[in-house]
GROMACS .gro file of C-alpha atoms in nm:
model
  221
    1UNK     CA    1  -3.508 -13.116  10.595
    2UNK     CA    2  -3.231 -13.177  10.841
    3UNK     CA    3  -3.191 -13.063  11.191
    4UNK     CA    4  -2.859 -13.003  11.350
    5UNK     CA    5  -2.892 -12.933  11.717
    6UNK     CA    6  -2.608 -12.716  11.855
    7UNK     CA    7  -2.438 -12.853  12.162
    8UNK     CA    8  -2.362 -12.494  12.265
    9UNK     CA    9  -2.706 -12.501  12.442
   10UNK     CA   10  -2.619 -12.838  12.604
   11UNK     CA   11  -2.486 -12.934  12.946
   12UNK     CA   12  -2.112 -12.925  12.887
   13UNK     CA   13  -2.075 -13.161  13.210
   14UNK     CA   14  -2.254 -13.429  13.050
   15UNK     CA   15  -2.190 -13.411  12.664
   16UNK     CA   16  -2.224 -13.789  12.599
   17UNK     CA   17  -2.551 -13.809  12.758
   18UNK     CA   18  -2.668 -13.477  12.575
   19UNK     CA   19  -2.544 -13.629  12.249
   20UNK     CA   20  -2.777 -13.938  12.322
   21UNK     CA   21  -3.067 -13.695  12.372
   22UNK     CA   22  -3.043 -13.596  11.993
   23UNK     CA   23  -3.002 -13.945  11.839
   24UNK     CA   24  -3.306 -13.873  11.617
   25UNK     CA   25  -3.134 -13.551  11.473
   26UNK     CA   26  -2.948 -13.559  11.157
   27UNK     CA   27  -2.632 -13.407  11.285
   28UNK     CA   28  -2.469 -13.259  11.609
   29UNK     CA   29  -2.371 -12.901  11.541
   30UNK     CA   30  -2.037 -12.830  11.712
   31UNK     CA   31  -1.965 -12.465  11.765
   32UNK     CA   32  -1.579 -12.406  11.772
   33UNK     CA   33  -1.480 -12.060  11.888
   34UNK     CA   34  -1.139 -11.924  11.949
   35UNK     CA   35  -1.189 -11.605  12.143
   36UNK     CA   36  -1.033 -11.410  11.850
   37UNK     CA   37  -1.249 -11.458  11.540
   38UNK     CA   38  -1.560 -11.412  11.795
   39UNK     CA   39  -1.538 -11.310  12.156
   40UNK     CA   40  -1.651 -11.641  12.296
   41UNK     CA   41  -1.428 -11.933  12.362
   42UNK     CA   42  -1.571 -12.294  12.351
   43UNK     CA   43  -1.398 -12.615  12.257
   44UNK     CA   44  -1.138 -12.739  12.011
   45UNK     CA   45  -0.980 -13.043  11.831
   46UNK     CA   46  -0.935 -13.282  12.132
   47UNK     CA   47  -1.295 -13.239  12.245
   48UNK     CA   48  -1.436 -13.280  11.899
   49UNK     CA   49  -1.212 -13.574  11.825
   50UNK     CA   50  -1.361 -13.752  12.142
   51UNK     CA   51  -1.712 -13.648  12.075
   52UNK     CA   52  -1.682 -13.799  11.733
   53UNK     CA   53  -1.591 -14.133  11.895
   54UNK     CA   54  -1.913 -14.162  12.099
   55UNK     CA   55  -2.175 -13.937  11.912
   56UNK     CA   56  -2.487 -14.118  11.761
   57UNK     CA   57  -2.495 -13.884  11.483
   58UNK     CA   58  -2.237 -13.722  11.261
   59UNK     CA   59  -2.048 -13.411  11.376
   60UNK     CA   60  -2.127 -13.078  11.196
   61UNK     CA   61  -1.836 -12.848  11.293
   62UNK     CA   62  -1.878 -12.474  11.267
   63UNK     CA   63  -1.543 -12.307  11.291
   64UNK     CA   64  -1.578 -11.960  11.426
   65UNK     CA   65  -1.192 -11.918  11.429
   66UNK     CA   66  -0.900 -11.725  11.263
   67UNK     CA   67  -0.674 -11.886  11.032
   68UNK     CA   68  -0.938 -12.128  10.894
   69UNK     CA   69  -0.707 -12.235  10.617
   70UNK     CA   70  -0.460 -12.375  10.874
   71UNK     CA   71  -0.707 -12.549  11.110
   72UNK     CA   72  -1.022 -12.662  10.924
   73UNK     CA   73  -0.868 -12.980  10.756
   74UNK     CA   74  -0.764 -13.083  11.097
   75UNK     CA   75  -1.128 -13.095  11.218
   76UNK     CA   76  -1.218 -13.337  10.911
   77UNK     CA   77  -0.922 -13.549  11.020
   78UNK     CA   78  -1.045 -13.536  11.386
   79UNK     CA   79  -1.372 -13.688  11.292
   80UNK     CA   80  -1.619 -13.405  11.179
   81UNK     CA   81  -1.830 -13.535  10.898
   82UNK     CA   82  -1.908 -13.169  10.782
   83UNK     CA   83  -1.674 -12.886  10.844
   84UNK     CA   84  -1.772 -12.523  10.796
   85UNK     CA   85  -1.527 -12.230  10.788
   86UNK     CA   86  -1.602 -11.867  10.770
   87UNK     CA   87  -1.503 -11.687  10.431
   88UNK     CA   88  -1.410 -11.379  10.645
   89UNK     CA   89  -1.133 -11.598  10.813
   90UNK     CA   90  -0.999 -11.779  10.498
   91UNK     CA   91  -0.749 -11.635  10.261
   92UNK     CA   92  -0.766 -11.920  10.035
   93UNK     CA   93  -1.117 -12.071  10.064
   94UNK     CA   94  -1.091 -12.300   9.735
   95UNK     CA   95  -0.791 -12.470   9.872
   96UNK     CA   96  -0.937 -12.507  10.236
   97UNK     CA   97  -1.264 -12.655  10.105
   98UNK     CA   98  -1.054 -12.916   9.891
   99UNK     CA   99  -0.842 -13.002  10.190
  100UNK     CA  100  -1.148 -13.061  10.386
  101UNK     CA  101  -1.296 -13.278  10.116
  102UNK     CA  102  -0.966 -13.459  10.073
  103UNK     CA  103  -0.988 -13.548  10.450
  104UNK     CA  104  -1.317 -13.715  10.392
  105UNK     CA  105  -1.567 -13.449  10.511
  106UNK     CA  106  -1.823 -13.223  10.350
  107UNK     CA  107  -1.690 -12.876  10.305
  108UNK     CA  108  -1.902 -12.566  10.386
  109UNK     CA  109  -1.854 -12.194  10.386
  110UNK     CA  110  -2.029 -11.954  10.624
  111UNK     CA  111  -2.136 -11.588  10.589
  112UNK     CA  112  -2.173 -11.345  10.885
  113UNK     CA  113  -2.486 -11.137  10.861
  114UNK     CA  114  -2.303 -10.842  10.713
  115UNK     CA  115  -2.114 -11.047  10.457
  116UNK     CA  116  -2.280 -11.041  10.101
  117UNK     CA  117  -2.301 -11.367   9.917
  118UNK     CA  118  -2.241 -11.235   9.558
  119UNK     CA  119  -1.843 -11.229   9.596
  120UNK     CA  120  -1.841 -11.597   9.695
  121UNK     CA  121  -2.092 -11.726   9.461
  122UNK     CA  122  -1.804 -11.889   9.250
  123UNK     CA  123  -1.732 -12.106   9.554
  124UNK     CA  124  -2.036 -12.310   9.506
  125UNK     CA  125  -1.830 -12.543   9.274
  126UNK     CA  126  -1.611 -12.627   9.571
  127UNK     CA  127  -1.853 -12.673   9.858
  128UNK     CA  128  -2.126 -12.894   9.980
  129UNK     CA  129  -2.315 -12.640  10.204
  130UNK     CA  130  -2.350 -12.279  10.255
  131UNK     CA  131  -2.420 -12.151  10.596
  132UNK     CA  132  -2.607 -11.832  10.629
  133UNK     CA  133  -2.573 -11.686  10.979
  134UNK     CA  134  -2.904 -11.547  11.119
  135UNK     CA  135  -2.752 -11.401  11.408
  136UNK     CA  136  -2.403 -11.251  11.462
  137UNK     CA  137  -2.165 -11.548  11.544
  138UNK     CA  138  -2.045 -11.596  11.901
  139UNK     CA  139  -2.315 -11.667  12.140
  140UNK     CA  140  -2.625 -11.887  12.145
  141UNK     CA  141  -2.972 -11.764  12.252
  142UNK     CA  142  -2.969 -11.457  12.017
  143UNK     CA  143  -3.271 -11.312  11.821
  144UNK     CA  144  -3.331 -11.434  11.474
  145UNK     CA  145  -3.247 -11.159  11.208
  146UNK     CA  146  -3.527 -11.168  10.944
  147UNK     CA  147  -3.319 -10.940  10.724
  148UNK     CA  148  -3.118 -11.241  10.635
  149UNK     CA  149  -3.407 -11.428  10.472
  150UNK     CA  150  -3.350 -11.258  10.133
  151UNK     CA  151  -2.969 -11.383  10.137
  152UNK     CA  152  -3.112 -11.740  10.207
  153UNK     CA  153  -3.314 -11.712   9.875
  154UNK     CA  154  -3.042 -11.563   9.692
  155UNK     CA  155  -2.822 -11.855   9.771
  156UNK     CA  156  -3.105 -12.101   9.696
  157UNK     CA  157  -3.140 -11.957   9.361
  158UNK     CA  158  -2.779 -11.950   9.274
  159UNK     CA  159  -2.758 -12.321   9.361
  160UNK     CA  160  -3.062 -12.387   9.158
  161UNK     CA  161  -2.895 -12.205   8.870
  162UNK     CA  162  -2.587 -12.400   8.897
  163UNK     CA  163  -2.768 -12.744   8.957
  164UNK     CA  164  -2.642 -13.023   9.188
  165UNK     CA  165  -2.689 -13.077   9.549
  166UNK     CA  166  -2.565 -12.794   9.774
  167UNK     CA  167  -2.723 -12.766  10.122
  168UNK     CA  168  -2.818 -12.432  10.264
  169UNK     CA  169  -2.800 -12.420  10.641
  170UNK     CA  170  -2.932 -12.162  10.881
  171UNK     CA  171  -2.799 -12.100  11.219
  172UNK     CA  172  -2.919 -11.833  11.497
  173UNK     CA  173  -3.251 -11.800  11.649
  174UNK     CA  174  -3.387 -12.102  11.491
  175UNK     CA  175  -3.714 -12.207  11.668
  176UNK     CA  176  -4.067 -12.332  11.598
  177UNK     CA  177  -4.144 -11.972  11.540
  178UNK     CA  178  -3.868 -11.911  11.281
  179UNK     CA  179  -3.802 -12.239  11.094
  180UNK     CA  180  -4.085 -12.203  10.866
  181UNK     CA  181  -3.947 -11.868  10.726
  182UNK     CA  182  -3.619 -12.001  10.661
  183UNK     CA  183  -3.747 -12.325  10.494
  184UNK     CA  184  -3.961 -12.102  10.281
  185UNK     CA  185  -3.670 -11.893  10.193
  186UNK     CA  186  -3.489 -12.188  10.072
  187UNK     CA  187  -3.283 -12.340  10.380
  188UNK     CA  188  -3.287 -12.726  10.434
  189UNK     CA  189  -3.040 -12.770  10.713
  190UNK     CA  190  -3.132 -12.613  11.053
  191UNK     CA  191  -2.914 -12.543  11.347
  192UNK     CA  192  -3.121 -12.517  11.662
  193UNK     CA  193  -2.968 -12.490  12.017
  194UNK     CA  194  -3.214 -12.381  12.291
  195UNK     CA  195  -3.519 -12.490  12.071
  196UNK     CA  196  -3.395 -12.851  12.118
  197UNK     CA  197  -3.193 -12.856  12.431
  198UNK     CA  198  -3.412 -12.638  12.623
  199UNK     CA  199  -3.709 -12.873  12.560
  200UNK     CA  200  -3.804 -13.137  12.812
  201UNK     CA  201  -3.801 -13.400  12.534
  202UNK     CA  202  -3.524 -13.317  12.280
  203UNK     CA  203  -3.614 -13.594  12.045
  204UNK     CA  204  -3.970 -13.467  11.999
  205UNK     CA  205  -3.852 -13.115  11.967
  206UNK     CA  206  -3.626 -13.218  11.669
  207UNK     CA  207  -3.920 -13.408  11.521
  208UNK     CA  208  -4.142 -13.103  11.555
  209UNK     CA  209  -3.888 -12.874  11.392
  210UNK     CA  210  -3.842 -13.102  11.102
  211UNK     CA  211  -4.212 -13.123  11.038
  212UNK     CA  212  -4.260 -12.753  11.048
  213UNK     CA  213  -3.974 -12.713  10.802
  214UNK     CA  214  -4.126 -12.950  10.588
  215UNK     CA  215  -4.458 -12.780  10.558
  216UNK     CA  216  -4.280 -12.470  10.438
  217UNK     CA  217  -4.047 -12.605  10.164
  218UNK     CA  218  -3.915 -12.348   9.937
  219UNK     CA  219  -4.138 -12.275   9.646
  220UNK     CA  220  -4.445 -12.386   9.837
  221UNK     CA  221  -4.695 -12.191  10.047
   0.00000   0.00000   0.00000
């Protein structure tokens, strides 16, 4: 069970310090938004490249941007260890995933809440992770969408049928109240923003989330 705190909930004036607060996490989740694919605008390549140089944990880049085919490999080259792009923004997801891997990062596809998984099931041969969004992408602090739990299970079952090691990530409204449901549905990588950065002790919050997820592993009660 891996925890990937989202720096979208961090203090942007002190990102080096904020990354140090999550040194016990597995990843630092970097939300890249372009103001087009989603209405919000966050940070891009130069900032991620610098964060990769000082982060105590590997960077998990989530690209909520148009023209993912063009830009996704650059984020791997800039230092992200995992690069996630939205299938809705890619015209050639196979080539994009291969380019990310060729640049030395893990490749991942993301699905918005309204996007079904079935049309993209064949992409499992090309990716290392599938991100099921549990809120509409664009802003932090939104409420968890329980209607996405069956999609998580659907992806988990497809991964199990295929064999191999593909992670399933969830992002949006993940907290101590919701992480167990996601783990039970089949997720094993959890993006949490305010649940970690809103806590007095971010390291303790990471550990609590990890333990809660571990108690609800898929297939166990």
